[in-house]
Amino acid sequence: QVQLEESGGGLVQPGGSLRLSCAASGSILELYAISWYRQAPGKQREWVARILNGRSTTYADSVKGRFTISRDNAGNTVYLEMSSLEPEDTAVYFCTALVRETTATTSTYWGQGTQVTVSS
């Protein structure tokens, strides 16, 4: 039993900044990775960023240099810091986690999604 709680979405003006959070809780033996995806109206779901083992980070070309993914000291919350936001960044943002629940089981989980709207 693992839960992902997302927060931080909202309305922001072009050029502004926003920070999304994804808090993982439950039966987590090890949190291998958390990734962020987004889906805009009329478009396919797009991978945005990933943090692996709480250290290694990778980004989609569309957000590289503007977005930063990180985790807190306890390792239970992952952040997506977004800057220089543009209307094209408007989408529902989802986090997904790769979790080891027990010695024998590894599973993936998805958050509920949080709306980010970039508009003047």
GROMACS .gro file of C-alpha atoms in nm:
model
  120
    1GLN     CA    1   0.000   0.000   0.000
    2VAL     CA    2   0.166   0.318  -0.128
    3GLN     CA    3   0.014   0.661  -0.173
    4LEU     CA    4   0.137   0.957  -0.376
    5GLU     CA    5   0.012   1.300  -0.272
    6GLU     CA    6   0.064   1.582  -0.522
    7SER     CA    7   0.034   1.952  -0.449
    8GLY     CA    8   0.149   2.291  -0.572
    9GLY     CA    9  -0.043   2.329  -0.895
   10GLY     CA   10  -0.223   2.648  -0.982
   11LEU     CA   11  -0.234   2.955  -1.202
   12VAL     CA   12   0.085   3.143  -1.284
   13GLN     CA   13   0.170   3.420  -1.529
   14PRO     CA   14   0.410   3.365  -1.820
   15GLY     CA   15   0.769   3.396  -1.703
   16GLY     CA   16   0.671   3.303  -1.350
   17SER     CA   17   0.772   3.014  -1.128
   18LEU     CA   18   0.593   2.733  -0.951
   19ARG     CA   19   0.694   2.437  -0.734
   20LEU     CA   20   0.514   2.104  -0.741
   21SER     CA   21   0.544   1.843  -0.467
   22CYS     CA   22   0.496   1.467  -0.469
   23ALA     CA   23   0.490   1.305  -0.125
   24ALA     CA   24   0.520   0.927  -0.105
   25SER     CA   25   0.394   0.732   0.194
   26GLY     CA   26   0.299   0.378   0.293
   27SER     CA   27   0.481   0.047   0.267
   28ILE     CA   28   0.800   0.172   0.104
   29LEU     CA   29   1.113  -0.031   0.156
   30GLU     CA   30   1.300   0.167  -0.108
   31LEU     CA   31   1.195   0.447  -0.340
   32TYR     CA   32   1.395   0.387  -0.656
   33ALA     CA   33   1.264   0.667  -0.872
   34ILE     CA   34   1.002   0.935  -0.912
   35SER     CA   35   0.915   1.077  -1.251
   36TRP     CA   36   0.697   1.366  -1.359
   37TYR     CA   37   0.470   1.349  -1.663
   38ARG     CA   38   0.232   1.603  -1.807
   39GLN     CA   39  -0.064   1.595  -2.040
   40ALA     CA   40  -0.204   1.898  -2.217
   41PRO     CA   41  -0.547   1.908  -2.383
   42GLY     CA   42  -0.537   1.733  -2.719
   43LYS     CA   43  -0.186   1.600  -2.667
   44GLN     CA   44  -0.031   1.272  -2.562
   45ARG     CA   45   0.114   1.233  -2.216
   46GLU     CA   46   0.472   1.359  -2.210
   47TRP     CA   47   0.758   1.258  -1.983
   48VAL     CA   48   0.908   1.561  -1.809
   49ALA     CA   49   1.174   1.464  -1.554
   50ARG     CA   50   1.303   1.181  -1.338
   51ILE     CA   51   1.510   1.146  -1.023
   52LEU     CA   52   1.674   0.805  -0.975
   53ASN     CA   53   1.785   0.679  -0.631
   54GLY     CA   54   1.738   1.032  -0.502
   55ARG     CA   55   2.043   1.154  -0.688
   56SER     CA   56   2.058   1.120  -1.067
   57THR     CA   57   1.828   1.351  -1.262
   58THR     CA   58   1.721   1.364  -1.625
   59TYR     CA   59   1.493   1.602  -1.814
   60ALA     CA   60   1.297   1.626  -2.133
   61ASP     CA   61   1.442   1.868  -2.388
   62SER     CA   62   1.131   2.083  -2.364
   63VAL     CA   63   1.198   2.168  -1.998
   64LYS     CA   64   1.575   2.134  -1.968
   65GLY     CA   65   1.729   2.441  -1.809
   66ARG     CA   66   1.394   2.560  -1.673
   67PHE     CA   67   1.278   2.274  -1.447
   68THR     CA   68   1.461   2.112  -1.156
   69ILE     CA   69   1.368   1.787  -0.982
   70SER     CA   70   1.493   1.716  -0.629
   71ARG     CA   71   1.407   1.536  -0.305
   72ASP     CA   72   1.398   1.639   0.061
   73ASN     CA   73   1.632   1.511   0.332
   74ALA     CA   74   1.391   1.241   0.450
   75GLY     CA   75   1.349   1.117   0.096
   76ASN     CA   76   0.969   1.107   0.116
   77THR     CA   77   0.895   1.414  -0.095
   78VAL     CA   78   1.011   1.501  -0.444
   79TYR     CA   79   0.983   1.850  -0.588
   80LEU     CA   80   0.958   1.987  -0.939
   81GLU     CA   81   1.069   2.349  -0.946
   82MET     CA   82   0.954   2.523  -1.260
   83SER     CA   83   1.072   2.862  -1.384
   84SER     CA   84   1.037   3.072  -1.698
   85LEU     CA   85   0.697   2.917  -1.746
   86GLU     CA   86   0.522   2.956  -2.079
   87PRO     CA   87   0.164   2.891  -2.189
   88GLU     CA   88   0.285   2.571  -2.359
   89ASP     CA   89   0.366   2.436  -2.011
   90THR     CA   90  -0.004   2.434  -1.927
   91ALA     CA   91  -0.102   2.075  -1.850
   92VAL     CA   92  -0.204   1.830  -1.583
   93TYR     CA   93   0.116   1.716  -1.413
   94PHE     CA   94   0.143   1.362  -1.273
   95CYS     CA   95   0.406   1.199  -1.057
   96THR     CA   96   0.481   0.829  -1.073
   97ALA     CA   97   0.699   0.625  -0.839
   98LEU     CA   98   0.895   0.303  -0.875
   99VAL     CA   99   0.884   0.148  -0.528
  100ARG     CA  100   1.021  -0.161  -0.361
  101GLU     CA  101   0.750  -0.259  -0.113
  102THR     CA  102   0.909  -0.583   0.012
  103THR     CA  103   1.215  -0.790  -0.066
  104ALA     CA  104   1.014  -0.972  -0.333
  105THR     CA  105   0.788  -0.701  -0.476
  106THR     CA  106   0.845  -0.389  -0.683
  107SER     CA  107   0.556  -0.177  -0.810
  108THR     CA  108   0.477   0.148  -0.986
  109TYR     CA  109   0.225   0.403  -0.860
  110TRP     CA  110   0.068   0.715  -1.005
  111GLY     CA  111  -0.051   1.030  -0.836
  112GLN     CA  112  -0.385   1.193  -0.906
  113GLY     CA  113  -0.244   1.480  -1.110
  114THR     CA  114  -0.232   1.853  -1.043
  115GLN     CA  115  -0.331   2.128  -1.285
  116VAL     CA  116  -0.076   2.388  -1.391
  117THR     CA  117  -0.209   2.680  -1.592
  118VAL     CA  118   0.023   2.945  -1.737
  119SER     CA  119  -0.175   3.245  -1.852
  120SER     CA  120  -0.171   3.622  -1.835
   0.00000   0.00000   0.00000
